[in-house]
PDB file of N, CA and C in Angstrom:
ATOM      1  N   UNK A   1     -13.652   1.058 -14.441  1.00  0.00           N
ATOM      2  CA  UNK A   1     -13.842   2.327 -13.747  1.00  0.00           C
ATOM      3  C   UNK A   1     -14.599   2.148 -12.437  1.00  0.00           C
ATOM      4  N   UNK A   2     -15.192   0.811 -12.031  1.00  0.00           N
ATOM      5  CA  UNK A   2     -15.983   0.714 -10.995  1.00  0.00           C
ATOM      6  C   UNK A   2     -15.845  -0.671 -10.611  1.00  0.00           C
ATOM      7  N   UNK A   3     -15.608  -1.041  -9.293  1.00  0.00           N
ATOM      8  CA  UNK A   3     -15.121  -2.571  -8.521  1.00  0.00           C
ATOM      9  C   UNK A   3     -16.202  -1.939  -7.239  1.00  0.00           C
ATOM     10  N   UNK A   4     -16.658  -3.123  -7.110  1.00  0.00           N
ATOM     11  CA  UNK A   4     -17.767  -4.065  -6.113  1.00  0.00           C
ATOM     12  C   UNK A   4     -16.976  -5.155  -5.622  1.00  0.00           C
ATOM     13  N   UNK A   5     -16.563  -4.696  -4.116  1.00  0.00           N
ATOM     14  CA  UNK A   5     -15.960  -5.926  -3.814  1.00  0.00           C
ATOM     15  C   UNK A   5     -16.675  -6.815  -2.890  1.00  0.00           C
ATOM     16  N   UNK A   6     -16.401  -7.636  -2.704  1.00  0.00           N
ATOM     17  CA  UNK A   6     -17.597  -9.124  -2.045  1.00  0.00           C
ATOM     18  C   UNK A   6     -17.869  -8.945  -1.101  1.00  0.00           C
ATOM     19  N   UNK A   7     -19.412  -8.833   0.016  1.00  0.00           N
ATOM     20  CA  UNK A   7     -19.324  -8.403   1.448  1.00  0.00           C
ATOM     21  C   UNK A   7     -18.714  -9.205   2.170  1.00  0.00           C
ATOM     22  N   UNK A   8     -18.240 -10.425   2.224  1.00  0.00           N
ATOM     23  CA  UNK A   8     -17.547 -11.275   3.007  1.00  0.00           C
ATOM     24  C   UNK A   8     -15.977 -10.445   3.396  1.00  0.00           C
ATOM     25  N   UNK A   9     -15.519 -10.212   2.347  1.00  0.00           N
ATOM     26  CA  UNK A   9     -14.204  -9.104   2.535  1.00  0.00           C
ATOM     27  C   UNK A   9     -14.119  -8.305   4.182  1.00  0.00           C
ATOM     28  N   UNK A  10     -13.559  -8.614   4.935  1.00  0.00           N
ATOM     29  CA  UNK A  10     -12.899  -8.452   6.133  1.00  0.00           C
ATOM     30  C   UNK A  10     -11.434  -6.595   5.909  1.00  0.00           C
ATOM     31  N   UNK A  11     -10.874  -7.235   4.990  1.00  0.00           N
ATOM     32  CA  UNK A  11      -9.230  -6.667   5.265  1.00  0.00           C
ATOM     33  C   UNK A  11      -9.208  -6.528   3.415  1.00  0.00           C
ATOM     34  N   UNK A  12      -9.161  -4.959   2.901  1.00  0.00           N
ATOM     35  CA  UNK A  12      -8.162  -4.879   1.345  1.00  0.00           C
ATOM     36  C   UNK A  12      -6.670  -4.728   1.907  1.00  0.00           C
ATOM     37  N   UNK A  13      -6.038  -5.429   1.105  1.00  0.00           N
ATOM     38  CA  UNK A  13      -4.912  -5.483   1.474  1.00  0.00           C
ATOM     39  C   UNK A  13      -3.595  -4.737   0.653  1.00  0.00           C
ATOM     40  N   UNK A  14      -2.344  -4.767   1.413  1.00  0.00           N
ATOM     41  CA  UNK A  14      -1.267  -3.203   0.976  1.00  0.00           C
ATOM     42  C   UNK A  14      -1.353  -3.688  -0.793  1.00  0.00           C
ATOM     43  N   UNK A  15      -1.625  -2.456  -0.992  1.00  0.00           N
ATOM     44  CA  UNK A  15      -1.635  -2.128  -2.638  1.00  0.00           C
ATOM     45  C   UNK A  15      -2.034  -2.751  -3.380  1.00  0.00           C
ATOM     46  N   UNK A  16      -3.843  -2.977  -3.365  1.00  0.00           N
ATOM     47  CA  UNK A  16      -4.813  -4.129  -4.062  1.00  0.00           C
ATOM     48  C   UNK A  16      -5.332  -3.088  -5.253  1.00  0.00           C
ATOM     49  N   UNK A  17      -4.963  -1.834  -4.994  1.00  0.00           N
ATOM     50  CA  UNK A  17      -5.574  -1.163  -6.106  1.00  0.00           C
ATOM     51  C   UNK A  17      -4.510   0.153  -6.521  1.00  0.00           C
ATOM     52  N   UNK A  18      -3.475  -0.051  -6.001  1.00  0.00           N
ATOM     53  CA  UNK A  18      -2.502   0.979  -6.291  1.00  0.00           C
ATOM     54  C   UNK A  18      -2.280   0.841  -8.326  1.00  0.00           C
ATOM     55  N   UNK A  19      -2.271   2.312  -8.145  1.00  0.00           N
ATOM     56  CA  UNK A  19      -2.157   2.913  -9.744  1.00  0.00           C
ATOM     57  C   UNK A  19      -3.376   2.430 -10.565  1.00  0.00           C
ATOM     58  N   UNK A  20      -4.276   2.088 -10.103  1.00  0.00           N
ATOM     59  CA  UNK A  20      -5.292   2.028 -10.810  1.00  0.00           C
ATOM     60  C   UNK A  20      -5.711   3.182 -11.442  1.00  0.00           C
ATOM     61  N   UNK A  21      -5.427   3.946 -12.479  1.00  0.00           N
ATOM     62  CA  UNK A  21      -5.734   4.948 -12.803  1.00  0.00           C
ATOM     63  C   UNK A  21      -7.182   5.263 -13.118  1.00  0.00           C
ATOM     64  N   UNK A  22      -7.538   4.213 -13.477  1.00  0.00           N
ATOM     65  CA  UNK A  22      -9.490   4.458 -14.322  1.00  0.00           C
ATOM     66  C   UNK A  22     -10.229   4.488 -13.348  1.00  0.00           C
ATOM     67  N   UNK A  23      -9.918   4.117 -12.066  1.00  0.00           N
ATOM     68  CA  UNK A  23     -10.899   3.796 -11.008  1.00  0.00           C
ATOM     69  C   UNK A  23     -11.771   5.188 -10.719  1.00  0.00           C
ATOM     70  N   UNK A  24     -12.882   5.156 -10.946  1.00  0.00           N
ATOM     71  CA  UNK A  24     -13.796   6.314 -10.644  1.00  0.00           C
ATOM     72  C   UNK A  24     -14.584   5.755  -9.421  1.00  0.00           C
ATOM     73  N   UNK A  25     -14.959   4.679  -9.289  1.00  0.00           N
ATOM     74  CA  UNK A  25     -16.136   4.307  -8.106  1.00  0.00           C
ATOM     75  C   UNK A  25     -15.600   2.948  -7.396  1.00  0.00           C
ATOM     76  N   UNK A  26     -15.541   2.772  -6.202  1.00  0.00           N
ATOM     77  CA  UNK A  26     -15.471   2.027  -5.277  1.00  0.00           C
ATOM     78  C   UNK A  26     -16.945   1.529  -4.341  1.00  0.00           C
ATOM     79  N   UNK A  27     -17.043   0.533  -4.355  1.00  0.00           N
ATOM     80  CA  UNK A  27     -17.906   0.073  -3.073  1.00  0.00           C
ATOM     81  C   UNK A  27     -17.635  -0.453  -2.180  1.00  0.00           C
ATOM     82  N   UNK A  28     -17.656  -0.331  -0.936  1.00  0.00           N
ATOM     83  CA  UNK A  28     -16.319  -0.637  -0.189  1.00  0.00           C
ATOM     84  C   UNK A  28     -17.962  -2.239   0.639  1.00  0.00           C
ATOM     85  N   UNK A  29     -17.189  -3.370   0.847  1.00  0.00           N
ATOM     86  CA  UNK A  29     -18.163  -3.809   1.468  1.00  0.00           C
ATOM     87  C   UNK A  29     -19.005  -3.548   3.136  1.00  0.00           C
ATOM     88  N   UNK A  30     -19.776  -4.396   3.615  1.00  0.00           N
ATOM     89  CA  UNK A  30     -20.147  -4.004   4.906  1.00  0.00           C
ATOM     90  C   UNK A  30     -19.593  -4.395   5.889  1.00  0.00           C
ATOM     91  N   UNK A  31     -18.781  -5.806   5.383  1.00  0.00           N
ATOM     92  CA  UNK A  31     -17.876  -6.439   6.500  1.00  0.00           C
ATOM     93  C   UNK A  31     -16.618  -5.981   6.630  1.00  0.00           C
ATOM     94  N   UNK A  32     -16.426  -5.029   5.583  1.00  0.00           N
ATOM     95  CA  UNK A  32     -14.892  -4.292   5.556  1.00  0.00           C
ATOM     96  C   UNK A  32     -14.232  -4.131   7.543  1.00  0.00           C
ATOM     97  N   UNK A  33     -13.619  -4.245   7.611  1.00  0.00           N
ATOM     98  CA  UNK A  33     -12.942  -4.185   8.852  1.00  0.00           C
ATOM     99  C   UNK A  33     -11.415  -2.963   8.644  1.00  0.00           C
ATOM    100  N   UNK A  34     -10.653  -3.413   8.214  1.00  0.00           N
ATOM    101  CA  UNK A  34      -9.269  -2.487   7.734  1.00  0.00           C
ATOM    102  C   UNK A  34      -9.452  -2.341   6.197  1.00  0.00           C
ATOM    103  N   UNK A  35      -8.538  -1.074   6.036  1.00  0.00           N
ATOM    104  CA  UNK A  35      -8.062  -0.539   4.858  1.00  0.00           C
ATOM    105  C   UNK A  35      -6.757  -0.834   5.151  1.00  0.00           C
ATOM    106  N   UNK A  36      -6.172  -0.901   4.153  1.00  0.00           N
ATOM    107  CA  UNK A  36      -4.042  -1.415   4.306  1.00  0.00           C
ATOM    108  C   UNK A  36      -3.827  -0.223   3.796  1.00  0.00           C
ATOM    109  N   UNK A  37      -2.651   0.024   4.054  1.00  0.00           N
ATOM    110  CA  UNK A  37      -1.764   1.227   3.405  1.00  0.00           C
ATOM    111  C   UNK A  37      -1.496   0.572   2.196  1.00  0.00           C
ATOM    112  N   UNK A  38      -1.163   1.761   1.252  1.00  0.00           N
ATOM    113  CA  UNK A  38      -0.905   2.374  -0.033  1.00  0.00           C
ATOM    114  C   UNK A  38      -2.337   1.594  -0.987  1.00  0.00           C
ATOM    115  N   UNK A  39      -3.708   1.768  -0.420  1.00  0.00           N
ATOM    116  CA  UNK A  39      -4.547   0.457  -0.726  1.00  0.00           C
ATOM    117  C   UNK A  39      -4.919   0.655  -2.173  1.00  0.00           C
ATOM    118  N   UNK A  40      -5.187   2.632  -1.627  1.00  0.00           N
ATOM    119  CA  UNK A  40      -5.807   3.182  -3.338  1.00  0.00           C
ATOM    120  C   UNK A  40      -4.715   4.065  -3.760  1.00  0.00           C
ATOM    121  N   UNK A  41      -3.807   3.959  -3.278  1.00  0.00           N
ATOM    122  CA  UNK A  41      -2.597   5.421  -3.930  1.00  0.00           C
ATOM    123  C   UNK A  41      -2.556   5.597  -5.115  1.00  0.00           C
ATOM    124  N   UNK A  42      -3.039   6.613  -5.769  1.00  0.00           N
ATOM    125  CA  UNK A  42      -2.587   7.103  -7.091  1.00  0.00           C
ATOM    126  C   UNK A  42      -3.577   6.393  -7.694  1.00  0.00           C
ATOM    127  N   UNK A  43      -5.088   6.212  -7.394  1.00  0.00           N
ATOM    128  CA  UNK A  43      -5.975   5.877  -8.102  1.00  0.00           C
ATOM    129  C   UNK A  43      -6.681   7.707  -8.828  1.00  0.00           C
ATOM    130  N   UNK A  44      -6.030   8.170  -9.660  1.00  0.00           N
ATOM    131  CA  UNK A  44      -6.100   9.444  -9.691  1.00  0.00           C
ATOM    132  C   UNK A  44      -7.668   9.931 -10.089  1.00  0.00           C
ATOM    133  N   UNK A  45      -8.837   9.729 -10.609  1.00  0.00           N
ATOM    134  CA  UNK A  45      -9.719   9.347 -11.465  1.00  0.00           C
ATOM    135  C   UNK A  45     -10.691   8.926  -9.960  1.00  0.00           C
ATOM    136  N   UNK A  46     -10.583   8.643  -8.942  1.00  0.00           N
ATOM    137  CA  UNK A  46     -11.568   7.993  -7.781  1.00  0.00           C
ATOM    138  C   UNK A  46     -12.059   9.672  -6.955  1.00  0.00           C
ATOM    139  N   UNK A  47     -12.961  10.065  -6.873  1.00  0.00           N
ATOM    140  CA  UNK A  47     -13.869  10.903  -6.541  1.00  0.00           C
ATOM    141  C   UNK A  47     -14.224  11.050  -5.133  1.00  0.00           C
ATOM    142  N   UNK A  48     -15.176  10.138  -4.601  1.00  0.00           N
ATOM    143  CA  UNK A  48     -15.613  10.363  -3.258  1.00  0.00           C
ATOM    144  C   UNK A  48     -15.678   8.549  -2.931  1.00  0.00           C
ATOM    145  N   UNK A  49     -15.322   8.511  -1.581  1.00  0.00           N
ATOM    146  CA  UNK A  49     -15.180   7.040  -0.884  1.00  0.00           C
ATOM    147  C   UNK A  49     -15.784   7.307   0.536  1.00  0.00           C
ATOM    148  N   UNK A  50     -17.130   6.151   0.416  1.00  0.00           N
ATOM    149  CA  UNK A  50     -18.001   6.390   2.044  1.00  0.00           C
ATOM    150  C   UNK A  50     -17.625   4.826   2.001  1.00  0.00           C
ATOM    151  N   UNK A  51     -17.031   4.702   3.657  1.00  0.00           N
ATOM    152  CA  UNK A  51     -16.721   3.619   4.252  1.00  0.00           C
ATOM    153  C   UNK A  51     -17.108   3.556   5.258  1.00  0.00           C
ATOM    154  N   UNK A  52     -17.480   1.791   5.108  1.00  0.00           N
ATOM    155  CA  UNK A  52     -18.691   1.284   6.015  1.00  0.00           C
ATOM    156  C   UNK A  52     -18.071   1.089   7.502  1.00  0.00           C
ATOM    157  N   UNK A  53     -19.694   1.014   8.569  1.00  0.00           N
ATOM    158  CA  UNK A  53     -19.151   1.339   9.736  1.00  0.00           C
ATOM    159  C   UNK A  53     -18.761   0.156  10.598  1.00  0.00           C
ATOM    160  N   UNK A  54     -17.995  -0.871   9.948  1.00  0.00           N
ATOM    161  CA  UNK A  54     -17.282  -1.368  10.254  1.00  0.00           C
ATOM    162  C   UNK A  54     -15.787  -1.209  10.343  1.00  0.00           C
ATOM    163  N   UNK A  55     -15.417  -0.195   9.774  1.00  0.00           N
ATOM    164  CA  UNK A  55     -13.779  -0.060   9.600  1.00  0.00           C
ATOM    165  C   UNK A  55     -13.718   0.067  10.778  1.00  0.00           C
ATOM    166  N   UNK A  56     -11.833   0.358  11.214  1.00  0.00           N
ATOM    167  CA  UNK A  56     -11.828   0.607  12.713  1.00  0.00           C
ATOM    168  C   UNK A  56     -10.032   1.253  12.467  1.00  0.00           C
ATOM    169  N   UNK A  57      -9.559   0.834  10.823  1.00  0.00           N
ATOM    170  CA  UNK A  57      -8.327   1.376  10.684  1.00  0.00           C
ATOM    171  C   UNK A  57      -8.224   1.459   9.583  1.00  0.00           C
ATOM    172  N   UNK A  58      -7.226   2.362   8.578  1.00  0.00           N
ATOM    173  CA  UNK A  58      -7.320   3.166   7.680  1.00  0.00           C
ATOM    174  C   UNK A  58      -5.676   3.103   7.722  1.00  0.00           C
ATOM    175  N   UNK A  59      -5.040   2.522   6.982  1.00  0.00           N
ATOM    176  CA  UNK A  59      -3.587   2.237   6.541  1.00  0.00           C
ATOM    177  C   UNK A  59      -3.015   3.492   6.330  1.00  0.00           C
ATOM    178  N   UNK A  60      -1.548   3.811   6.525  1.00  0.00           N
ATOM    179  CA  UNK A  60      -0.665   4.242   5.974  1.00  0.00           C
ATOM    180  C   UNK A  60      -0.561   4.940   4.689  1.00  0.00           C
ATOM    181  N   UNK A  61      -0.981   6.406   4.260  1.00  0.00           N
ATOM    182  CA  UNK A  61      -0.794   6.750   2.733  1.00  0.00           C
ATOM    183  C   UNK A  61      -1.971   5.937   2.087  1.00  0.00           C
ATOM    184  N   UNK A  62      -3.156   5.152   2.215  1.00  0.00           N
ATOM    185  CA  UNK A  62      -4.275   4.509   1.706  1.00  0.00           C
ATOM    186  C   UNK A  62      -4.793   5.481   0.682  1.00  0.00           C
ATOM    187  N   UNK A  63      -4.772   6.375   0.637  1.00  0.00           N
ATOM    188  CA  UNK A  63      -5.679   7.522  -0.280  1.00  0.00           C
ATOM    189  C   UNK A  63      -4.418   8.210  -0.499  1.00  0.00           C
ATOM    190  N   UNK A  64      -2.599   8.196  -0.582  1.00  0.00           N
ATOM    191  CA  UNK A  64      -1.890   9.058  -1.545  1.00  0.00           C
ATOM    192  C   UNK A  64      -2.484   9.111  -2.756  1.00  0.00           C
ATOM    193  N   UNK A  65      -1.829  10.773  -3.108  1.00  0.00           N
ATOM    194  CA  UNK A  65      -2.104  11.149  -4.505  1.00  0.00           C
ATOM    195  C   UNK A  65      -3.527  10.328  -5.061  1.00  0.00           C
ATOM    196  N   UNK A  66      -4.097  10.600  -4.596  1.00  0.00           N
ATOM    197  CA  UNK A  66      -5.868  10.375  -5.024  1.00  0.00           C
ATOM    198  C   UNK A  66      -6.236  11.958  -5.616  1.00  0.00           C
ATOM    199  N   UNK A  67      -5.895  12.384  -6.627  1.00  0.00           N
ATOM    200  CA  UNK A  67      -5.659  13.945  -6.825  1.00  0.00           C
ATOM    201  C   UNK A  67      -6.964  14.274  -6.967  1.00  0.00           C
ATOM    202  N   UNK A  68      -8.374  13.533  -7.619  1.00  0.00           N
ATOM    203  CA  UNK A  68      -9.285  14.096  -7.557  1.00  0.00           C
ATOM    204  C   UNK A  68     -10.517  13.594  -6.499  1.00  0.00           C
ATOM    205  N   UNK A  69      -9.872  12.989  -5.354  1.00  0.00           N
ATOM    206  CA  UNK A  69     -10.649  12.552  -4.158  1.00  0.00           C
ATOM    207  C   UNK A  69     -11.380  13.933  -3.444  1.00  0.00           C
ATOM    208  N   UNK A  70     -12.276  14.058  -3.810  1.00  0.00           N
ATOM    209  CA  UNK A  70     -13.109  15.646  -3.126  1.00  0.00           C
ATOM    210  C   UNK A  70     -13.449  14.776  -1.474  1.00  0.00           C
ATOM    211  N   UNK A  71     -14.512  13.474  -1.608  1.00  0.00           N
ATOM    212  CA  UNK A  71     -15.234  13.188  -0.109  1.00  0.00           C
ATOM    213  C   UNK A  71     -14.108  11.843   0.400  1.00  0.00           C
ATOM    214  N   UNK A  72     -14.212  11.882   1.567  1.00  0.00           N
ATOM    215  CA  UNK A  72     -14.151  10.241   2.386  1.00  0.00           C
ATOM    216  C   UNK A  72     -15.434  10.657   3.688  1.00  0.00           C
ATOM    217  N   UNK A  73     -16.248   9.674   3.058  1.00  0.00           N
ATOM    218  CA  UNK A  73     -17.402   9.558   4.586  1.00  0.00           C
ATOM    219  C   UNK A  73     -16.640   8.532   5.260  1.00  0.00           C
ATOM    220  N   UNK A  74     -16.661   8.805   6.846  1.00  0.00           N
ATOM    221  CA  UNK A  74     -15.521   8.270   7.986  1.00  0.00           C
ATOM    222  C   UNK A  74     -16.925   7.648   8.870  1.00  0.00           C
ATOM    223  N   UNK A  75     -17.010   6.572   8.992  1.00  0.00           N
ATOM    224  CA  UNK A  75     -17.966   5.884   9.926  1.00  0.00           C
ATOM    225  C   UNK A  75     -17.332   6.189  11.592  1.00  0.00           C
ATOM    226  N   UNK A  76     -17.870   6.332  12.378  1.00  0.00           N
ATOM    227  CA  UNK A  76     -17.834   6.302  13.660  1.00  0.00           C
ATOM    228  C   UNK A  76     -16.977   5.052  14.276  1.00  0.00           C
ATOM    229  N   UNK A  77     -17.010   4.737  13.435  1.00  0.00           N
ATOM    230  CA  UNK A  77     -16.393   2.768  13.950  1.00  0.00           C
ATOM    231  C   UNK A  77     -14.432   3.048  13.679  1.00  0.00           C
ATOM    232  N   UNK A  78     -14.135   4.099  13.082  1.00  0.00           N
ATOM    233  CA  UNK A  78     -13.091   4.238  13.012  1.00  0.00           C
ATOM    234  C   UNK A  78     -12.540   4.553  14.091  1.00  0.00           C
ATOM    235  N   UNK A  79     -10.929   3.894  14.792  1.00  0.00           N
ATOM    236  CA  UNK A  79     -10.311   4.000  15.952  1.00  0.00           C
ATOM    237  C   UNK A  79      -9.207   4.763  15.392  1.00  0.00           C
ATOM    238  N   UNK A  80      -8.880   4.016  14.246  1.00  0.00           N
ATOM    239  CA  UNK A  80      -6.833   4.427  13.736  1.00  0.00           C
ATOM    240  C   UNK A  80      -6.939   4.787  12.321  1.00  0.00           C
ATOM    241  N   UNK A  81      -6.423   6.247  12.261  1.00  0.00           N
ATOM    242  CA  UNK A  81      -6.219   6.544  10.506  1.00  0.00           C
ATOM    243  C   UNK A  81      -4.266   6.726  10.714  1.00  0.00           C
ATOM    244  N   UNK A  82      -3.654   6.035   9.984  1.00  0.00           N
ATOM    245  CA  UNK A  82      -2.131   5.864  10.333  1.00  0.00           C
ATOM    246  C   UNK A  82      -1.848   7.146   9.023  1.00  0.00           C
ATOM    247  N   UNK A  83      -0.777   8.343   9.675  1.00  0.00           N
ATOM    248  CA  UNK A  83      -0.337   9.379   8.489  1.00  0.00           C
ATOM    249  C   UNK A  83       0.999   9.130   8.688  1.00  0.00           C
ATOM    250  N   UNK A  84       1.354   9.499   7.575  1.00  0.00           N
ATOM    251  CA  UNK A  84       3.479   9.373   7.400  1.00  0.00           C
ATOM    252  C   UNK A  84       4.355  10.249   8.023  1.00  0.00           C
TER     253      UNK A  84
END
């Protein structure tokens, strides 16, 4: 229900967590740079996602059908959120 991914992590890549259904909590790291499209789609069960202010792009459909996603905190460092 909860993944800590490594701060070295740069780039999650297209569909590293697609259909994860149990996923309730994410920690996104500090070196995060991109989100890939379809990264969390249909992680239905994931709540609120604050991403660090390193991102700068936000994939394609990354958060489809996330049905009970209420927050995304958006760092300033973001340039590109890609929609369909």
């Amino acid at each position: 229900t909860r993944i800590n991914i490594p701060n070295r992590t740069e780039r999650i890549g297209v569909f590293a967590f697609l259909n994860c259904e149990n996923l309730e909590e994410i920690t996104l790291p500090y070196n995060l740079k991109e989100i890939s499209p379809f990264c969390f789609s249909s992680c239905i069960k994931l709540k609120s996602v604050s991403i660090p202010g390193k991102v700068t792009l936000i994939g394609e459909m990354a958060f489809n059908d996330c049905l009970n996603l209420e927050e995304i905190k958006l760092p300033k460092s973001i340039k590109k959120i890609v929609f369909s």
